[in-house]
Coordinates of C-alpha atoms in Angstrom, one line a residue:
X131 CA 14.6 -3.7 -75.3
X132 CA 14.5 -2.4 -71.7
X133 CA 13.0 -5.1 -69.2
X134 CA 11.8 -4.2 -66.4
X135 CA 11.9 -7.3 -64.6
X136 CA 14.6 -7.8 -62.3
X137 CA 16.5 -11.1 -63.6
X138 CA 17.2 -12.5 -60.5
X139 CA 13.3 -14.5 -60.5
X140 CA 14.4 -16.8 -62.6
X141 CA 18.2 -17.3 -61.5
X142 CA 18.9 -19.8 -59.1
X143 CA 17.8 -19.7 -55.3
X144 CA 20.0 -21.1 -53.0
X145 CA 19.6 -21.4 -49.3
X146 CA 21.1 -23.5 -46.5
X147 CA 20.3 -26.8 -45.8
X148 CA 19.4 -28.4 -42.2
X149 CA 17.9 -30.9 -40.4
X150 CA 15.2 -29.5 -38.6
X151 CA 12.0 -28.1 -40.4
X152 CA 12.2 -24.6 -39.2
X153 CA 15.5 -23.7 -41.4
X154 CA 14.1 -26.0 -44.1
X155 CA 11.3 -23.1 -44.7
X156 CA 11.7 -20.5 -47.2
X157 CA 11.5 -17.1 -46.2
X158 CA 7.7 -15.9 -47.4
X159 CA 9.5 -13.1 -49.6
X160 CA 12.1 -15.4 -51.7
X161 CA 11.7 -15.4 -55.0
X162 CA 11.7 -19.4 -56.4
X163 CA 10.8 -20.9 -59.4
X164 CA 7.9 -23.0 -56.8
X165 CA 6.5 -19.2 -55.9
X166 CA 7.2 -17.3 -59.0
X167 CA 5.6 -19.1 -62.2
X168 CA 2.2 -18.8 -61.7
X169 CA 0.8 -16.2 -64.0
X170 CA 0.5 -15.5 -67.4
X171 CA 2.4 -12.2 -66.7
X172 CA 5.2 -14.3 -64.9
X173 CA 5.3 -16.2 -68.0
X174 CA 6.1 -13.2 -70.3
X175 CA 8.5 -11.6 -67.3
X176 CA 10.7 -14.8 -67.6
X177 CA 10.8 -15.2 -71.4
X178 CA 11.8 -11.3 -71.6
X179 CA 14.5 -12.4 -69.5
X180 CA 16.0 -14.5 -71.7
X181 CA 16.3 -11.5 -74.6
X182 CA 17.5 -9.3 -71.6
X183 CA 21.1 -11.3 -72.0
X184 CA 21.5 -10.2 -76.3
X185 CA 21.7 -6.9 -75.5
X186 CA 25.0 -7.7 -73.4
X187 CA 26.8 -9.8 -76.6
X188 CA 27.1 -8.0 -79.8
X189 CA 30.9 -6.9 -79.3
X190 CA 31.3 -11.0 -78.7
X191 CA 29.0 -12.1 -82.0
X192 CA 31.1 -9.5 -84.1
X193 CA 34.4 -10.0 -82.4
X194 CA 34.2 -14.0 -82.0
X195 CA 32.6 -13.8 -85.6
X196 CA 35.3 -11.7 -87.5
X197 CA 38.3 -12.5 -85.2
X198 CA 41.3 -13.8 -86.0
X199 CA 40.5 -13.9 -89.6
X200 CA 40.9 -11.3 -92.8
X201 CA 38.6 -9.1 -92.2
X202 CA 39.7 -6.8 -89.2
X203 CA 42.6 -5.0 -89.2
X204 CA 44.0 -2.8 -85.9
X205 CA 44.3 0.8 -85.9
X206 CA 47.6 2.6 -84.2
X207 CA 45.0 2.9 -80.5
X208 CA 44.4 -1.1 -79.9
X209 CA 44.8 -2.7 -76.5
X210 CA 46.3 -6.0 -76.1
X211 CA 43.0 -7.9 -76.3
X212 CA 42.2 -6.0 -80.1
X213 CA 45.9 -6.8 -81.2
X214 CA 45.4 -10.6 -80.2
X215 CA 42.2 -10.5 -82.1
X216 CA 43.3 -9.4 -84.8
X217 CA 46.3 -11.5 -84.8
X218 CA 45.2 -14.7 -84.2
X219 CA 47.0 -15.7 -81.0
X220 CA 44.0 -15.3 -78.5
X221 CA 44.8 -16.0 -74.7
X222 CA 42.2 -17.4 -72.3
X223 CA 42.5 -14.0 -70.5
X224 CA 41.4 -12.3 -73.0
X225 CA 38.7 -10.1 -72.5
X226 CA 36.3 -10.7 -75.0
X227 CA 36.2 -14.6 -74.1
X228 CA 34.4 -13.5 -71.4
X229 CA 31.0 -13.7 -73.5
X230 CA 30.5 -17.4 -71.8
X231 CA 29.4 -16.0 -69.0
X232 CA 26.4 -14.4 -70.7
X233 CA 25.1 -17.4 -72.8
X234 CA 25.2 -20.0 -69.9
X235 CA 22.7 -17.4 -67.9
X236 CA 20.9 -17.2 -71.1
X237 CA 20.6 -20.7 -70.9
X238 CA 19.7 -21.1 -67.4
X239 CA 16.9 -18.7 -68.3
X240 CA 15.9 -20.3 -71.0
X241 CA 15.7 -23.7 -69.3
X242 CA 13.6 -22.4 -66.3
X243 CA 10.9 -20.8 -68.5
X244 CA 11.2 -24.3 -70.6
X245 CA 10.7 -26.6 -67.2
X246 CA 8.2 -24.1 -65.2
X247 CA 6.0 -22.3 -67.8
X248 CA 4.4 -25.4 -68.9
X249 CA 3.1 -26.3 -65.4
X250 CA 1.1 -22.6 -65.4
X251 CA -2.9 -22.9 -65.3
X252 CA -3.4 -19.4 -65.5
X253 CA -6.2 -19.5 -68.4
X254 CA -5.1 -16.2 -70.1
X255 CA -1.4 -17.5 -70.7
X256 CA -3.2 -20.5 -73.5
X257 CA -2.7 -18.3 -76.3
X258 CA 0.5 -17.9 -75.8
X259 CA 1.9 -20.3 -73.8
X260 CA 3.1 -22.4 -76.8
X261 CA 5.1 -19.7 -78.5
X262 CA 6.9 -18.7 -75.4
X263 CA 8.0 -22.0 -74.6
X264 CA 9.3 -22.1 -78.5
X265 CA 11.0 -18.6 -78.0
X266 CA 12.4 -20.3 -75.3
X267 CA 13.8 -23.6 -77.2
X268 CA 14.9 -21.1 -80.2
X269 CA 17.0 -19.1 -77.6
X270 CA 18.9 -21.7 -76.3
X271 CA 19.2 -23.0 -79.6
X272 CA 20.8 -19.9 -80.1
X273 CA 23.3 -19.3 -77.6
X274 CA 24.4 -23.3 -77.7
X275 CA 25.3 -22.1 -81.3
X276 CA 27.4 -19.3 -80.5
X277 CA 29.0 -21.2 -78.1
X278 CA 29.9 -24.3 -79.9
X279 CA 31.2 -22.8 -83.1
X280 CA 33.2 -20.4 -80.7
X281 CA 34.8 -22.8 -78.0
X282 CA 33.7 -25.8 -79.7
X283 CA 33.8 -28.5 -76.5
X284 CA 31.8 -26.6 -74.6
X285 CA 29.2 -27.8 -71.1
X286 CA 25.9 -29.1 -72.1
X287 CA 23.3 -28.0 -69.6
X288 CA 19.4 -28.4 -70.1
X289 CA 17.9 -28.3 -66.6
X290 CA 18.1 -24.9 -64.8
X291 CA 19.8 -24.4 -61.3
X292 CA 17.1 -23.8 -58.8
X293 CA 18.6 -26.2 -55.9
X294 CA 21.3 -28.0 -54.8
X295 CA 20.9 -30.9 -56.8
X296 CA 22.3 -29.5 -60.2
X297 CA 26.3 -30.6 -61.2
X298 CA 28.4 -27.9 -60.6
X299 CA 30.9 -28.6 -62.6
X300 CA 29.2 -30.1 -65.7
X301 CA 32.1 -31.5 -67.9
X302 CA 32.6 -30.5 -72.0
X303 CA 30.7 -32.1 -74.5
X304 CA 32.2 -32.3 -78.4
X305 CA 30.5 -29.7 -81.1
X306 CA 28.2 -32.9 -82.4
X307 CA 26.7 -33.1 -79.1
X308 CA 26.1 -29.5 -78.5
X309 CA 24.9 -29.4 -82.7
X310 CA 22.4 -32.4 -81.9
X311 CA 21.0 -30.6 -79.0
X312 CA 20.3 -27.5 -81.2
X313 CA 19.0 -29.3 -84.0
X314 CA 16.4 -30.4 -81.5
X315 CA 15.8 -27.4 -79.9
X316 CA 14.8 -25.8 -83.3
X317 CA 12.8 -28.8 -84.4
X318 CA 11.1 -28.3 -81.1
X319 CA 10.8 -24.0 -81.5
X320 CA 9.4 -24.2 -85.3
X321 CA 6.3 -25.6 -84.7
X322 CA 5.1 -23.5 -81.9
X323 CA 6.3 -20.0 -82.7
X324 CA 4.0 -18.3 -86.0
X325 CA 5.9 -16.3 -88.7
X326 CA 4.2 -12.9 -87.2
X327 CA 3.6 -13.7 -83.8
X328 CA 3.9 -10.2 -82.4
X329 CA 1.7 -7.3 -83.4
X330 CA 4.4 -4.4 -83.3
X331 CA 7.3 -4.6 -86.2
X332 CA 10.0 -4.4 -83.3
X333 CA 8.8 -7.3 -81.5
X334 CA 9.1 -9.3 -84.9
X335 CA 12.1 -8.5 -85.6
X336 CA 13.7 -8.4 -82.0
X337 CA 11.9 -11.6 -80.5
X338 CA 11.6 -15.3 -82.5
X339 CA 10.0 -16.1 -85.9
X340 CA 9.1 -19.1 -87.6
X341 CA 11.9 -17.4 -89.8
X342 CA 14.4 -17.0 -87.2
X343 CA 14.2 -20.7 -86.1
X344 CA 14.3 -21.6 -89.6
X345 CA 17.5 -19.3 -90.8
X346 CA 19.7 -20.9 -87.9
X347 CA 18.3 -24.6 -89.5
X348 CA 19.7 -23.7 -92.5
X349 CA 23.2 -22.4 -90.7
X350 CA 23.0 -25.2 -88.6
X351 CA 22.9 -27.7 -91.5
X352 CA 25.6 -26.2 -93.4
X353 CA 27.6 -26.3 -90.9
X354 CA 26.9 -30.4 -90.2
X355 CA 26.9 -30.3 -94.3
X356 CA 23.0 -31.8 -95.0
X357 CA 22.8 -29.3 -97.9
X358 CA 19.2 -31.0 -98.8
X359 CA 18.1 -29.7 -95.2
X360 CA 19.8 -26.4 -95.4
X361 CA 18.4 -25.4 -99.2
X362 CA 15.0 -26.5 -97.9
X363 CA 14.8 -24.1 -94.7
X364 CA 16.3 -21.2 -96.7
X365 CA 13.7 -21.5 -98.9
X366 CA 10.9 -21.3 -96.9
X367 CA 12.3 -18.4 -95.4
X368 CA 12.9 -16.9 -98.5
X369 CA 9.1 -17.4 -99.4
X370 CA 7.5 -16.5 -95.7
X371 CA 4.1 -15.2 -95.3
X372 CA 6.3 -12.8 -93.2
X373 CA 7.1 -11.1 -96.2
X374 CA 10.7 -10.5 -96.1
X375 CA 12.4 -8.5 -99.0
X376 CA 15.5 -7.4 -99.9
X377 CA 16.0 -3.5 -99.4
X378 CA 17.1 -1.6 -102.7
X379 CA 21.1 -0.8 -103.0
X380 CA 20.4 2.6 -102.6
X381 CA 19.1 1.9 -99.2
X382 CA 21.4 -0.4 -97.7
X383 CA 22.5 1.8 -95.3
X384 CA 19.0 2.3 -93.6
X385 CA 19.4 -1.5 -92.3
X386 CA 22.3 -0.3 -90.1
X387 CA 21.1 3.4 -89.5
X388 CA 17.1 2.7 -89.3
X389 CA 16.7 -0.5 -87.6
X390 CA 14.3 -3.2 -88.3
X391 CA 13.7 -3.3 -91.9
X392 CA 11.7 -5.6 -94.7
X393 CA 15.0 -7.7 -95.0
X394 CA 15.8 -8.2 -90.7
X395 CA 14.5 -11.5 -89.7
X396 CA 16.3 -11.0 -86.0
X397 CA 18.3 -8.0 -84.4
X398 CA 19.1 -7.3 -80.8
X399 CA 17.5 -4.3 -80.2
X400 CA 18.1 -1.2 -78.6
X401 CA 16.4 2.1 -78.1
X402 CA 18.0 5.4 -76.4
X403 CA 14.4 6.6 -75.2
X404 CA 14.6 3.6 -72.5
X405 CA 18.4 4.6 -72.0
X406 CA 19.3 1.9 -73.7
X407 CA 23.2 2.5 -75.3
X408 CA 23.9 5.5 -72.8
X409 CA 27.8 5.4 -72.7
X410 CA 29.3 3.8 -69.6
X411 CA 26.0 1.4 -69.0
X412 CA 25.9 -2.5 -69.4
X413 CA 22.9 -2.5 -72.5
X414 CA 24.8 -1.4 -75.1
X415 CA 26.3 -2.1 -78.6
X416 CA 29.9 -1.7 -77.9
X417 CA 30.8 -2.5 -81.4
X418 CA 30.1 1.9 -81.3
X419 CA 33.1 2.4 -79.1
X420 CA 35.2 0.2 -81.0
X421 CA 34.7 0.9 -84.3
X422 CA 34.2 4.9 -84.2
X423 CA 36.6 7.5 -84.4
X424 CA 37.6 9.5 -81.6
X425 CA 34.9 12.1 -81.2
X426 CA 35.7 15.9 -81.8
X427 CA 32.2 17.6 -81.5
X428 CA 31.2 15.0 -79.2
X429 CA 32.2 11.8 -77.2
X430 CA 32.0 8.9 -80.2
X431 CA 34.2 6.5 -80.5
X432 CA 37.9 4.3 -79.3
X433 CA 38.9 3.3 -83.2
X434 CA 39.9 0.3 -82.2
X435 CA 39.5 -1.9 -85.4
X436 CA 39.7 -0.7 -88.9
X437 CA 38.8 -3.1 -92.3
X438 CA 41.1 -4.8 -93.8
X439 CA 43.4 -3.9 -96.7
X440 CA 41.3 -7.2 -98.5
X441 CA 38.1 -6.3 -98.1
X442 CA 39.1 -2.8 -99.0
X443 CA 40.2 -4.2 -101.9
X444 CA 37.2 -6.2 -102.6
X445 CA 34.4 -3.6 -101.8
X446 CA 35.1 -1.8 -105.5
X447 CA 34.0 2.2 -105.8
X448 CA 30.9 1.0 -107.5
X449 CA 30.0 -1.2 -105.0
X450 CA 26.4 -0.1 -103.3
X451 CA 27.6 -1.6 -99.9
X452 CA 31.1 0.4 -99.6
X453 CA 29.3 3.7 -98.5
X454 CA 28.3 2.5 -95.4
X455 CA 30.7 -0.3 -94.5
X456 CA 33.1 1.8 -94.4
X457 CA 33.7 6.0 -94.2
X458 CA 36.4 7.8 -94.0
X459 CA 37.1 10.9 -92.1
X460 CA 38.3 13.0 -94.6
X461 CA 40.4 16.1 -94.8
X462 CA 38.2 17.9 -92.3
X463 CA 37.2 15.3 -89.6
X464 CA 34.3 17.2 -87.4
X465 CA 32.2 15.6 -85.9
X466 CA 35.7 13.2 -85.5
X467 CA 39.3 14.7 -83.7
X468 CA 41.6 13.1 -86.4
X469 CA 41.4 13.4 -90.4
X470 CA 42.0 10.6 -92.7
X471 CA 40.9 7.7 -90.4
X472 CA 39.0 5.1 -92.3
X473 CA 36.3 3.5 -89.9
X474 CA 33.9 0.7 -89.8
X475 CA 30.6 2.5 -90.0
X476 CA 27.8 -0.1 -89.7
X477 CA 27.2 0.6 -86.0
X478 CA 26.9 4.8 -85.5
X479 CA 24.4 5.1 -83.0
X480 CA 22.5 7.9 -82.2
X481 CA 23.3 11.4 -81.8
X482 CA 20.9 12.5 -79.0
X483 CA 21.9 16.6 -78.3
X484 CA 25.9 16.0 -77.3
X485 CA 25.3 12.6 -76.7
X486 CA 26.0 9.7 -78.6
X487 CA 24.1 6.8 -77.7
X488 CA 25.7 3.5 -78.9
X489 CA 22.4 1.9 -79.8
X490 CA 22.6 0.5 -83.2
X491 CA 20.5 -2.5 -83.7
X492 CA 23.0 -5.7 -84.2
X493 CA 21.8 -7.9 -87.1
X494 CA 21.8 -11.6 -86.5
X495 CA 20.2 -13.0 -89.2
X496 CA 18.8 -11.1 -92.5
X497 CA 17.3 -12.3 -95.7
X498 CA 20.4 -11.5 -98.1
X499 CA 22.2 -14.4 -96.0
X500 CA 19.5 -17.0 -96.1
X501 CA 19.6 -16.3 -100.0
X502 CA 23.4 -16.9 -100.2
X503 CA 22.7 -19.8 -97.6
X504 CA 20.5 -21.4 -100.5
X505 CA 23.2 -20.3 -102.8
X506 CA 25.4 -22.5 -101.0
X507 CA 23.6 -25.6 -100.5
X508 CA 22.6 -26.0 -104.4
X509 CA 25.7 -25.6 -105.6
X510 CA 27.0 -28.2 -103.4
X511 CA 24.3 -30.4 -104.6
X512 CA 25.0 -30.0 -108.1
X513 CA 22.5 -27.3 -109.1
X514 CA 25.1 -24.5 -109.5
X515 CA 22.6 -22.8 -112.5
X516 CA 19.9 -22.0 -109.9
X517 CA 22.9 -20.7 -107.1
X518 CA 24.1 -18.1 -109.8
X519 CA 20.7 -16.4 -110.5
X520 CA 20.7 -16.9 -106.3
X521 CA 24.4 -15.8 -106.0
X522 CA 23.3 -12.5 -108.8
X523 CA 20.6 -11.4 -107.0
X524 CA 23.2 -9.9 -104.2
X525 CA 25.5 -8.5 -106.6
X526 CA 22.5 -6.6 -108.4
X527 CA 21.4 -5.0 -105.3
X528 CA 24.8 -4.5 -104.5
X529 CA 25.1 -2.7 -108.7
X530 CA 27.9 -5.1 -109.8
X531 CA 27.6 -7.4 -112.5
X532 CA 26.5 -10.7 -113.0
X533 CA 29.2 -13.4 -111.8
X534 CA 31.5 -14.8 -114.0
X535 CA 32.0 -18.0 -112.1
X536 CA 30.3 -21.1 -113.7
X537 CA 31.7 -23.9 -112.5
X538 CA 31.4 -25.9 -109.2
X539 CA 34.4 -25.0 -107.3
X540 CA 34.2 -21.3 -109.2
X541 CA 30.7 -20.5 -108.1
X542 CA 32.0 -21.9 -104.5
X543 CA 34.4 -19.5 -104.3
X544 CA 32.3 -16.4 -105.4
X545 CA 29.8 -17.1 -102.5
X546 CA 32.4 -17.6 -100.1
X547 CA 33.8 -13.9 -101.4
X548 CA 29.9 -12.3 -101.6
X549 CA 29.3 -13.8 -97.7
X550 CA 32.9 -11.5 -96.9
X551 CA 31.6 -8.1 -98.7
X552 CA 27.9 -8.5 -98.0
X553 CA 28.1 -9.6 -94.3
X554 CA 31.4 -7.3 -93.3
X555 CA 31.4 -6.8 -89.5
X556 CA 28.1 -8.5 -89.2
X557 CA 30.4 -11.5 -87.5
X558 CA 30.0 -14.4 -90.1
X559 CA 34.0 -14.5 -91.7
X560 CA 36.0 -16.4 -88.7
X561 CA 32.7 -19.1 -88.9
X562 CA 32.2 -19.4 -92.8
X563 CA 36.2 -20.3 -93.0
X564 CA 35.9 -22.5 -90.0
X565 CA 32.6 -25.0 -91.5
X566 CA 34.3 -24.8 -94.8
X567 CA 37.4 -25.8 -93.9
X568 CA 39.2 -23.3 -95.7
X569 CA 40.3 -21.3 -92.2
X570 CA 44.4 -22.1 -92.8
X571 CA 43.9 -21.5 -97.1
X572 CA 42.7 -18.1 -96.8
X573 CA 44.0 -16.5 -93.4
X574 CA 47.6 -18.2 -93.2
X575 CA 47.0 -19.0 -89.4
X576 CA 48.3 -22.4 -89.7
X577 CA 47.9 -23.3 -85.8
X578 CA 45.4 -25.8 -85.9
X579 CA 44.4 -24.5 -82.5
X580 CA 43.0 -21.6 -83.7
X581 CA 40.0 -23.1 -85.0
X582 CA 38.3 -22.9 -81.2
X583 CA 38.8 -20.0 -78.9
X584 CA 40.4 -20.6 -75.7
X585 CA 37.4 -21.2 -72.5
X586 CA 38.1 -18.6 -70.2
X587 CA 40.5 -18.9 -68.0
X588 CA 38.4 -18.2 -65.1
X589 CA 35.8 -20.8 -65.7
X590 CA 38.9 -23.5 -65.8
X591 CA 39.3 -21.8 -62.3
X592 CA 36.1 -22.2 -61.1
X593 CA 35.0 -25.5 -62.7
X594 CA 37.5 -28.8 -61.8
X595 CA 35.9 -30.8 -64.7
X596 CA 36.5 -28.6 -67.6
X597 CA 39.0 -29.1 -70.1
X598 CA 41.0 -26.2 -71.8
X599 CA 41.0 -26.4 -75.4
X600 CA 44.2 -27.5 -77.0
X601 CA 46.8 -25.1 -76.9
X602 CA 46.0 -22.6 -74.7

């Protein structure tokens, strides 16, 4: 969603320090947190902020998410950055590191609205000011998680930078820490924000839900392996007031082509009528430009990434999802330049005249995981019967037959192989292999390194107390 507050009210303010009380002042137009959070308006301004950073990190969710794993495969147009991705051996100069830069401001938002919007009188901000300060917890909930299952030892910062009193070079803290901090965050977020708190269908699908707290619980747990906890929040997602149903196979497309349907419980949203996507512009989904062919008719795409050979493999002719996972060009290629290129299709924008705007919605969390997250979490605790009919319910929708897996360890496996066909490209491989431990097993990267990203190279620059990852 376009914003139309400038982000720099709620970033920090710094200004020079001196001994006399006339340069102590702050100019009467300065912007501070002490000046700017006094409305109910100010409120919203500031929590729309912190949403204003998503729109900047879907190439990073999908790339960090699908990277170095067996999912992506590199087309004969890669830069150096795609062929590391896609071979494992990321450098800290990599470009698409550079995503850190994006959740710590989402942080810093996210802890000023946290610290300020509570001290706000303004009487019309009491029906709301609860659910904003859980958007806020959720958030930060949210980019913690991305970074700690990314970079792993990453900073852990929960008071914003508004003076000169802040560490500046805050040190690492292990994944347990970071996970603790998010498990509290969302314990904090789920009581305050309703399962429909908005009354537009964009807004609940594009802003936080009782839902959306709730699905990262049960991620969150399975990643720290309290499969009680984790079944437990997938099911009450799964039975939300909010209503949230699985489209039909025949329509799985339309959740990557029409935006926002009855199985999204959160996508970063985009829409073309606010400019949102235009080529060559910060807010958009560059997953467009990388997955696309290169456009004949009309400017699409870079091709930088193609699907694997596996999942190739594993997405069978009868399988519902195929058709829009992938495409292929074809003997005659229009709108495309080349014929025969196969292409990730989940992200096509929108063809506006001779312009194609790369504003596809990125998914973050839909209801077919949270079902194969509850799949998951049974069968570890023994209850494999009730994760089949779970586990079936995909492959139905998908038109594919019941499982034939009935064992522990069997039905195990055929999750971990529905989470790669179902949730291709939505960034969810590199992670799954990662928590489960079976990262070596089923890619062959053996460096042990690998399980982390490298921290960018420029933050070691910048920052004296932070620690590069092994390896790197």
């Amino acid at each position: 969603m376009k914003l139309n507050i400038l982000t720099v009210i709620i970033l920090v303010s710094l200004w020079a320090v001196s001994c006399t009380k006339v340069t102590d002042q702050v100019p009467d137009s300065q912007i501070t947190p002490s000046n700017f959070y006094k409305t109910a308006s100010d409120a919203d301004n500031a929590i729309n902020a912190c949403y204003d950073v998503l729109q900047k990190l879907p190439t990073n969710f999908e790339l960090w998410g699908d990277g170095r794993a067996d999912i992506l495969a590199a087309t004969d147009r890669p830069l150096s950055a795609d062929l590391q991705v896609v071979n494992g051996n990321v450098s800290a100069s990599n470009s698409y590191v550079n995503g850190w830069n994006a959740l710590y401001s989402g942080i810093n938002r996210c802890n000023s609205v946290l610290t300020n919007v509570p001290n706000i009188t303004d009487p019309s901000l009491a029906g709301r000011k609860d659910r904003i300060i859980g958007e806020a917890y959720f958030l930060r909930a949210l980019f913690y998680f991305y970074l700690a299952r990314t970079f792993e030892n990453v900073p852990l910062i929960i008071k914003p930078y508004e003076d000169l009193s802040n560490d500046f070079f805050p040190k690492n803290n292990d994944r347990a820490t970071i996970f603790a901090q998010i498990e509290k965050d969302l314990k904090a977020a789920e009581p305050l924000v309703p399962d429909l708190p908005f009354s537009t269908t964009i807004e609940n699908k594009g802003k936080t839900t009782k839902a959306a707290v709730r699905t990262a619980m049960a991620d969150l747990y399975l990643w720290n392996k309290k499969y009680q906890e984790a079944a437990d929040a997938a099911a009450l997602v799964i039975s939300s007031p909010a209503g949230y149903s699985l489209v039909s196979g025949a329509n799985f497309g339309n959740l990557f082509t029409l935006k926002n349907q009855s199985e999204s419980i959160l996508e970063i949203q985009y829409n073309n009528a606010n400019q949102e996507g235009t080529p060559g512009t910060n807010d958009v989904n560059g997953l467009t430009e990388q997955f696309l062919p290169i456009g004949g008719t009309y400017i699409a795409g870079n091709w930088r990434y193609l699907p694997s050979n596996k999942l190739l493999t594993a997405l069978t002719a009868t399988d519902l999802r195929a058709a829009i996972t992938y495409k292929n060009t074809g003997a005659t290629p229009a709108p495309f330049r080349d014929a025969n290129r196969i292409y990730i299709a989940k992200y096509p924008g929108t063809l506006v005249g001779s312009v194609l705007f790369q504003d596809s919605n990125f998914i973050i969390y839909r209801l077919a995981e949270v079902i194969l997250f509850r799949a998951e979490a049974l069968n570890e605790l023994g209850q494999t019967t009730q994760a089949i009919a779970l586990l079936n319910q995909i492959r139905t929708r998908a038109g594919l037959s019941a499982t034939t897996a009935t064992s522990q360890s069997d039905v195990r496996l055929a999750i971990e192989n529905e989470r790669f066909t179902e949730l291709a490209f939505e960034g969810k491989r590199y992670y799954d292999l990662v928590r489960t431990g079976r990262y070596a097993t089923v890619t062959g990267f053996t460096d042990a390194n690998y399980l982390r990203w490298p921290i960018p190279a420029t933050e070691i620059i910048r920052n004296r107390n932070l620690v590069q990852n092994p390896g790197y």
